[in-house]
């Protein structure tokens, strides 16, 4: 499927990708979250020379959004320059579950291709605060 080129969430993720700090992998990722009031929060991957401390674009966006006072997001876009759109890693799926459980996820590339998921489909049977009692 193709995404709507005027979708502001995709546009924000494309712009965020330009800000990515990915000198080690060269794999730039842009993400954007839409909060319940419509506010769009961007994020990009930030790599570390230690490699293991790298932060993915999705989690960078969540941290920014939560720091701005948002607690729940309804749409998520992730953009990479790949032939097929890139699925979020397991760590990002967990955080998305905790802050965007009912969200639609648009995985897109720069060619206009998009794959639609829901967070619920991406992480079935997830651990969350309910298990803490
Ligand atoms: N990356 C993301 O930003 N999001 C994902 O969901 C998958 C991977 C980043 C982390 C690292 O900087 C680069 O992509 C290669 O793994």
JSON list of C-alpha atoms and ligand atoms in Angstrom, two decimals:
[
{"chain": "A", "resi": 1, "resn": "UNK", "atom": "CA", "xyz": [0.00, 0.00, 0.00]},
{"chain": "A", "resi": 2, "resn": "UNK", "atom": "CA", "xyz": [1.01, 3.62, -0.47]},
{"chain": "A", "resi": 3, "resn": "UNK", "atom": "CA", "xyz": [0.70, 6.25, 2.24]},
{"chain": "A", "resi": 4, "resn": "UNK", "atom": "CA", "xyz": [-0.92, 9.62, 1.74]},
{"chain": "A", "resi": 5, "resn": "UNK", "atom": "CA", "xyz": [1.96, 12.01, 1.02]},
{"chain": "A", "resi": 6, "resn": "UNK", "atom": "CA", "xyz": [0.15, 14.72, 2.99]},
{"chain": "A", "resi": 7, "resn": "UNK", "atom": "CA", "xyz": [-0.19, 12.62, 6.16]},
{"chain": "A", "resi": 8, "resn": "UNK", "atom": "CA", "xyz": [1.47, 14.91, 8.77]},
{"chain": "A", "resi": 9, "resn": "UNK", "atom": "CA", "xyz": [2.50, 11.94, 10.91]},
{"chain": "A", "resi": 10, "resn": "UNK", "atom": "CA", "xyz": [4.47, 10.37, 8.06]},
{"chain": "A", "resi": 11, "resn": "UNK", "atom": "CA", "xyz": [5.94, 13.76, 7.15]},
{"chain": "A", "resi": 12, "resn": "UNK", "atom": "CA", "xyz": [7.10, 14.20, 10.76]},
{"chain": "A", "resi": 13, "resn": "UNK", "atom": "CA", "xyz": [8.72, 10.76, 10.78]},
{"chain": "A", "resi": 14, "resn": "UNK", "atom": "CA", "xyz": [10.50, 11.49, 7.48]},
{"chain": "A", "resi": 15, "resn": "UNK", "atom": "CA", "xyz": [11.80, 14.78, 8.90]},
{"chain": "A", "resi": 16, "resn": "UNK", "atom": "CA", "xyz": [12.85, 13.10, 12.16]},
{"chain": "A", "resi": 17, "resn": "UNK", "atom": "CA", "xyz": [14.80, 10.50, 10.21]},
{"chain": "A", "resi": 18, "resn": "UNK", "atom": "CA", "xyz": [16.98, 13.29, 8.82]},
{"chain": "A", "resi": 19, "resn": "UNK", "atom": "CA", "xyz": [18.06, 14.06, 12.40]},
{"chain": "A", "resi": 20, "resn": "UNK", "atom": "CA", "xyz": [19.09, 10.47, 13.17]},
{"chain": "A", "resi": 21, "resn": "UNK", "atom": "CA", "xyz": [22.52, 9.96, 14.71]},
{"chain": "A", "resi": 22, "resn": "UNK", "atom": "CA", "xyz": [23.54, 6.64, 13.18]},
{"chain": "A", "resi": 23, "resn": "UNK", "atom": "CA", "xyz": [27.26, 6.81, 12.29]},
{"chain": "A", "resi": 24, "resn": "UNK", "atom": "CA", "xyz": [27.84, 3.15, 13.19]},
{"chain": "A", "resi": 25, "resn": "UNK", "atom": "CA", "xyz": [25.00, 1.31, 11.49]},
{"chain": "A", "resi": 26, "resn": "UNK", "atom": "CA", "xyz": [24.24, 4.06, 8.91]},
{"chain": "A", "resi": 27, "resn": "UNK", "atom": "CA", "xyz": [20.65, 2.92, 9.40]},
{"chain": "A", "resi": 28, "resn": "UNK", "atom": "CA", "xyz": [18.62, 6.07, 9.97]},
{"chain": "A", "resi": 29, "resn": "UNK", "atom": "CA", "xyz": [15.18, 5.70, 11.50]},
{"chain": "A", "resi": 30, "resn": "UNK", "atom": "CA", "xyz": [12.52, 8.35, 12.03]},
{"chain": "A", "resi": 31, "resn": "UNK", "atom": "CA", "xyz": [9.45, 7.92, 14.19]},
{"chain": "A", "resi": 32, "resn": "UNK", "atom": "CA", "xyz": [6.47, 10.07, 15.03]},
{"chain": "A", "resi": 33, "resn": "UNK", "atom": "CA", "xyz": [3.72, 9.60, 17.59]},
{"chain": "A", "resi": 34, "resn": "UNK", "atom": "CA", "xyz": [0.33, 11.25, 17.60]},
{"chain": "A", "resi": 35, "resn": "UNK", "atom": "CA", "xyz": [-1.03, 12.11, 21.03]},
{"chain": "A", "resi": 36, "resn": "UNK", "atom": "CA", "xyz": [-4.74, 12.02, 21.84]},
{"chain": "A", "resi": 37, "resn": "UNK", "atom": "CA", "xyz": [-5.06, 15.79, 21.32]},
{"chain": "A", "resi": 38, "resn": "UNK", "atom": "CA", "xyz": [-3.42, 15.51, 17.87]},
{"chain": "A", "resi": 39, "resn": "UNK", "atom": "CA", "xyz": [0.03, 16.71, 18.92]},
{"chain": "A", "resi": 40, "resn": "UNK", "atom": "CA", "xyz": [2.79, 15.05, 16.90]},
{"chain": "A", "resi": 41, "resn": "UNK", "atom": "CA", "xyz": [5.98, 14.02, 18.70]},
{"chain": "A", "resi": 42, "resn": "UNK", "atom": "CA", "xyz": [9.01, 13.06, 16.60]},
{"chain": "A", "resi": 43, "resn": "UNK", "atom": "CA", "xyz": [12.01, 10.91, 17.47]},
{"chain": "A", "resi": 44, "resn": "UNK", "atom": "CA", "xyz": [15.10, 9.50, 15.77]},
{"chain": "A", "resi": 45, "resn": "UNK", "atom": "CA", "xyz": [17.58, 6.78, 16.60]},
{"chain": "A", "resi": 46, "resn": "UNK", "atom": "CA", "xyz": [20.59, 7.90, 18.62]},
{"chain": "A", "resi": 47, "resn": "UNK", "atom": "CA", "xyz": [23.54, 5.53, 18.47]},
{"chain": "A", "resi": 48, "resn": "UNK", "atom": "CA", "xyz": [26.32, 5.15, 21.02]},
{"chain": "A", "resi": 49, "resn": "UNK", "atom": "CA", "xyz": [29.94, 4.22, 20.43]},
{"chain": "A", "resi": 50, "resn": "UNK", "atom": "CA", "xyz": [29.22, 1.48, 22.94]},
{"chain": "A", "resi": 51, "resn": "UNK", "atom": "CA", "xyz": [26.61, 0.17, 20.47]},
{"chain": "A", "resi": 52, "resn": "UNK", "atom": "CA", "xyz": [24.51, -1.36, 23.24]},
{"chain": "A", "resi": 53, "resn": "UNK", "atom": "CA", "xyz": [23.33, 2.00, 24.58]},
{"chain": "A", "resi": 54, "resn": "UNK", "atom": "CA", "xyz": [21.77, 2.93, 21.26]},
{"chain": "A", "resi": 55, "resn": "UNK", "atom": "CA", "xyz": [18.22, 4.27, 21.50]},
{"chain": "A", "resi": 56, "resn": "UNK", "atom": "CA", "xyz": [15.73, 3.46, 18.78]},
{"chain": "A", "resi": 57, "resn": "UNK", "atom": "CA", "xyz": [13.64, 6.17, 17.13]},
{"chain": "A", "resi": 58, "resn": "UNK", "atom": "CA", "xyz": [10.40, 4.85, 18.59]},
{"chain": "A", "resi": 59, "resn": "UNK", "atom": "CA", "xyz": [11.66, 4.89, 22.18]},
{"chain": "A", "resi": 60, "resn": "UNK", "atom": "CA", "xyz": [13.27, 8.30, 21.67]},
{"chain": "A", "resi": 61, "resn": "UNK", "atom": "CA", "xyz": [9.87, 9.63, 20.56]},
{"chain": "A", "resi": 62, "resn": "UNK", "atom": "CA", "xyz": [8.10, 8.01, 23.52]},
{"chain": "A", "resi": 63, "resn": "UNK", "atom": "CA", "xyz": [10.60, 9.52, 25.97]},
{"chain": "A", "resi": 64, "resn": "UNK", "atom": "CA", "xyz": [10.18, 12.94, 24.41]},
{"chain": "A", "resi": 65, "resn": "UNK", "atom": "CA", "xyz": [6.39, 12.69, 24.41]},
{"chain": "A", "resi": 66, "resn": "UNK", "atom": "CA", "xyz": [6.17, 11.50, 27.99]},
{"chain": "A", "resi": 67, "resn": "UNK", "atom": "CA", "xyz": [8.56, 14.30, 29.00]},
{"chain": "A", "resi": 68, "resn": "UNK", "atom": "CA", "xyz": [6.19, 16.73, 27.31]},
{"chain": "A", "resi": 69, "resn": "UNK", "atom": "CA", "xyz": [3.34, 15.44, 29.47]},
{"chain": "A", "resi": 70, "resn": "UNK", "atom": "CA", "xyz": [1.64, 12.98, 27.15]},
{"chain": "A", "resi": 71, "resn": "UNK", "atom": "CA", "xyz": [0.73, 9.52, 28.42]},
{"chain": "A", "resi": 72, "resn": "UNK", "atom": "CA", "xyz": [-1.16, 7.92, 25.52]},
{"chain": "A", "resi": 73, "resn": "UNK", "atom": "CA", "xyz": [-0.61, 7.91, 21.77]},
{"chain": "A", "resi": 74, "resn": "UNK", "atom": "CA", "xyz": [-3.08, 6.86, 19.10]},
{"chain": "A", "resi": 75, "resn": "UNK", "atom": "CA", "xyz": [-0.96, 6.63, 15.96]},
{"chain": "A", "resi": 76, "resn": "UNK", "atom": "CA", "xyz": [2.68, 5.78, 15.31]},
{"chain": "A", "resi": 77, "resn": "UNK", "atom": "CA", "xyz": [4.75, 6.15, 12.12]},
{"chain": "A", "resi": 78, "resn": "UNK", "atom": "CA", "xyz": [8.20, 4.67, 11.55]},
{"chain": "A", "resi": 79, "resn": "UNK", "atom": "CA", "xyz": [10.21, 5.56, 8.42]},
{"chain": "A", "resi": 80, "resn": "UNK", "atom": "CA", "xyz": [13.35, 3.97, 7.01]},
{"chain": "A", "resi": 81, "resn": "UNK", "atom": "CA", "xyz": [15.08, 4.16, 3.64]},
{"chain": "A", "resi": 82, "resn": "UNK", "atom": "CA", "xyz": [14.62, 0.48, 2.86]},
{"chain": "A", "resi": 83, "resn": "UNK", "atom": "CA", "xyz": [12.95, -1.52, 0.14]},
{"chain": "A", "resi": 84, "resn": "UNK", "atom": "CA", "xyz": [10.43, -2.87, 2.64]},
{"chain": "A", "resi": 85, "resn": "UNK", "atom": "CA", "xyz": [9.30, -0.91, 5.71]},
{"chain": "A", "resi": 86, "resn": "UNK", "atom": "CA", "xyz": [11.07, -1.81, 8.96]},
{"chain": "A", "resi": 87, "resn": "UNK", "atom": "CA", "xyz": [9.25, -3.48, 11.87]},
{"chain": "A", "resi": 88, "resn": "UNK", "atom": "CA", "xyz": [9.93, -2.15, 15.39]},
{"chain": "A", "resi": 89, "resn": "UNK", "atom": "CA", "xyz": [12.31, -4.13, 17.61]},
{"chain": "A", "resi": 90, "resn": "UNK", "atom": "CA", "xyz": [11.07, -6.00, 20.66]},
{"chain": "A", "resi": 91, "resn": "UNK", "atom": "CA", "xyz": [12.08, -3.30, 23.15]},
{"chain": "A", "resi": 92, "resn": "UNK", "atom": "CA", "xyz": [10.13, -0.68, 21.20]},
{"chain": "A", "resi": 93, "resn": "UNK", "atom": "CA", "xyz": [7.10, -2.95, 20.94]},
{"chain": "A", "resi": 94, "resn": "UNK", "atom": "CA", "xyz": [7.08, -3.24, 24.74]},
{"chain": "A", "resi": 95, "resn": "UNK", "atom": "CA", "xyz": [7.22, 0.53, 25.29]},
{"chain": "A", "resi": 96, "resn": "UNK", "atom": "CA", "xyz": [4.63, 1.11, 22.57]},
{"chain": "A", "resi": 97, "resn": "UNK", "atom": "CA", "xyz": [2.35, -1.34, 24.37]},
{"chain": "A", "resi": 98, "resn": "UNK", "atom": "CA", "xyz": [2.69, 0.66, 27.58]},
{"chain": "A", "resi": 99, "resn": "UNK", "atom": "CA", "xyz": [2.10, 4.09, 26.02]},
{"chain": "A", "resi": 100, "resn": "UNK", "atom": "CA", "xyz": [0.12, 3.37, 22.85]},
{"chain": "A", "resi": 101, "resn": "UNK", "atom": "CA", "xyz": [-1.77, 0.10, 23.35]},
{"chain": "A", "resi": 102, "resn": "UNK", "atom": "CA", "xyz": [-4.61, 0.97, 20.96]},
{"chain": "A", "resi": 103, "resn": "UNK", "atom": "CA", "xyz": [-2.46, 2.70, 18.36]},
{"chain": "A", "resi": 104, "resn": "UNK", "atom": "CA", "xyz": [-2.30, 2.09, 14.64]},
{"chain": "A", "resi": 105, "resn": "UNK", "atom": "CA", "xyz": [1.31, 1.68, 13.45]},
{"chain": "A", "resi": 106, "resn": "UNK", "atom": "CA", "xyz": [2.36, 2.87, 9.99]},
{"chain": "A", "resi": 107, "resn": "UNK", "atom": "CA", "xyz": [5.65, 1.34, 8.86]},
{"chain": "A", "resi": 108, "resn": "UNK", "atom": "CA", "xyz": [6.83, 3.29, 5.84]},
{"chain": "A", "resi": 109, "resn": "UNK", "atom": "CA", "xyz": [9.76, 3.81, 3.52]},
{"chain": "A", "resi": 110, "resn": "UNK", "atom": "CA", "xyz": [10.84, 6.75, 1.39]},
{"chain": "A", "resi": 111, "resn": "UNK", "atom": "CA", "xyz": [9.25, 5.24, -1.73]},
{"chain": "A", "resi": 112, "resn": "UNK", "atom": "CA", "xyz": [5.76, 5.77, -0.34]},
{"chain": "A", "resi": 113, "resn": "UNK", "atom": "CA", "xyz": [5.16, 2.17, 0.72]},
{"chain": "A", "resi": 114, "resn": "UNK", "atom": "CA", "xyz": [3.35, 1.60, 3.99]},
{"chain": "A", "resi": 115, "resn": "UNK", "atom": "CA", "xyz": [2.42, -1.45, 6.03]},
{"chain": "A", "resi": 116, "resn": "UNK", "atom": "CA", "xyz": [-0.26, -1.02, 8.68]},
{"chain": "A", "resi": 117, "resn": "UNK", "atom": "CA", "xyz": [-0.25, -2.84, 12.00]},
{"chain": "A", "resi": 118, "resn": "UNK", "atom": "CA", "xyz": [-1.71, -2.27, 15.40]},
{"chain": "A", "resi": 119, "resn": "UNK", "atom": "CA", "xyz": [0.44, -2.29, 18.54]},
{"chain": "A", "resi": 120, "resn": "UNK", "atom": "CA", "xyz": [-1.86, -5.01, 19.85]},
{"chain": "A", "resi": 121, "resn": "UNK", "atom": "CA", "xyz": [-0.93, -7.24, 16.88]},
{"chain": "A", "resi": 122, "resn": "UNK", "atom": "CA", "xyz": [2.78, -6.46, 17.24]},
{"chain": "A", "resi": 123, "resn": "UNK", "atom": "CA", "xyz": [3.05, -7.67, 20.84]},
{"chain": "A", "resi": 124, "resn": "UNK", "atom": "CA", "xyz": [0.42, -10.25, 21.77]},
{"chain": "A", "resi": 125, "resn": "UNK", "atom": "CA", "xyz": [0.25, -11.36, 25.39]},
{"chain": "A", "resi": 126, "resn": "UNK", "atom": "CA", "xyz": [2.46, -8.50, 26.55]},
{"chain": "A", "resi": 127, "resn": "UNK", "atom": "CA", "xyz": [3.77, -7.93, 30.06]},
{"chain": "A", "resi": 128, "resn": "UNK", "atom": "CA", "xyz": [2.50, -4.71, 31.62]},
{"chain": "A", "resi": 129, "resn": "UNK", "atom": "CA", "xyz": [1.47, -3.04, 34.87]},
{"chain": "A", "resi": 130, "resn": "UNK", "atom": "CA", "xyz": [-1.46, -5.46, 35.26]},
{"chain": "A", "resi": 131, "resn": "UNK", "atom": "CA", "xyz": [0.98, -8.25, 36.07]},
{"chain": "A", "resi": 132, "resn": "UNK", "atom": "CA", "xyz": [2.43, -6.22, 38.93]},
{"chain": "A", "resi": 133, "resn": "UNK", "atom": "CA", "xyz": [-0.83, -6.56, 40.84]},
{"chain": "B", "resi": 1, "resn": "LIG", "atom": "N1", "xyz": [16.41, 1.01, 15.08]},
{"chain": "B", "resi": 1, "resn": "LIG", "atom": "C1", "xyz": [15.38, 1.86, 15.40]},
{"chain": "B", "resi": 1, "resn": "LIG", "atom": "O1", "xyz": [15.59, 3.06, 15.58]},
{"chain": "B", "resi": 1, "resn": "LIG", "atom": "N2", "xyz": [14.14, 1.35, 15.48]},
{"chain": "B", "resi": 1, "resn": "LIG", "atom": "C2", "xyz": [13.84, 0.02, 15.30]},
{"chain": "B", "resi": 1, "resn": "LIG", "atom": "O2", "xyz": [12.71, -0.38, 15.55]},
{"chain": "B", "resi": 1, "resn": "LIG", "atom": "C3", "xyz": [14.85, -0.89, 14.79]},
{"chain": "B", "resi": 1, "resn": "LIG", "atom": "C4", "xyz": [16.25, -0.41, 14.88]},
{"chain": "B", "resi": 1, "resn": "LIG", "atom": "C5", "xyz": [17.76, 1.57, 14.97]},
{"chain": "B", "resi": 1, "resn": "LIG", "atom": "C6", "xyz": [18.69, 1.18, 16.09]},
{"chain": "B", "resi": 1, "resn": "LIG", "atom": "C7", "xyz": [20.03, 1.32, 15.43]},
{"chain": "B", "resi": 1, "resn": "LIG", "atom": "O3", "xyz": [20.46, 2.66, 15.52]},
{"chain": "B", "resi": 1, "resn": "LIG", "atom": "C8", "xyz": [19.78, 1.02, 13.96]},
{"chain": "B", "resi": 1, "resn": "LIG", "atom": "O4", "xyz": [18.37, 1.13, 13.79]},
{"chain": "B", "resi": 1, "resn": "LIG", "atom": "C9", "xyz": [20.24, -0.34, 13.52]},
{"chain": "B", "resi": 1, "resn": "LIG", "atom": "O5", "xyz": [19.74, -1.33, 14.36]}
]
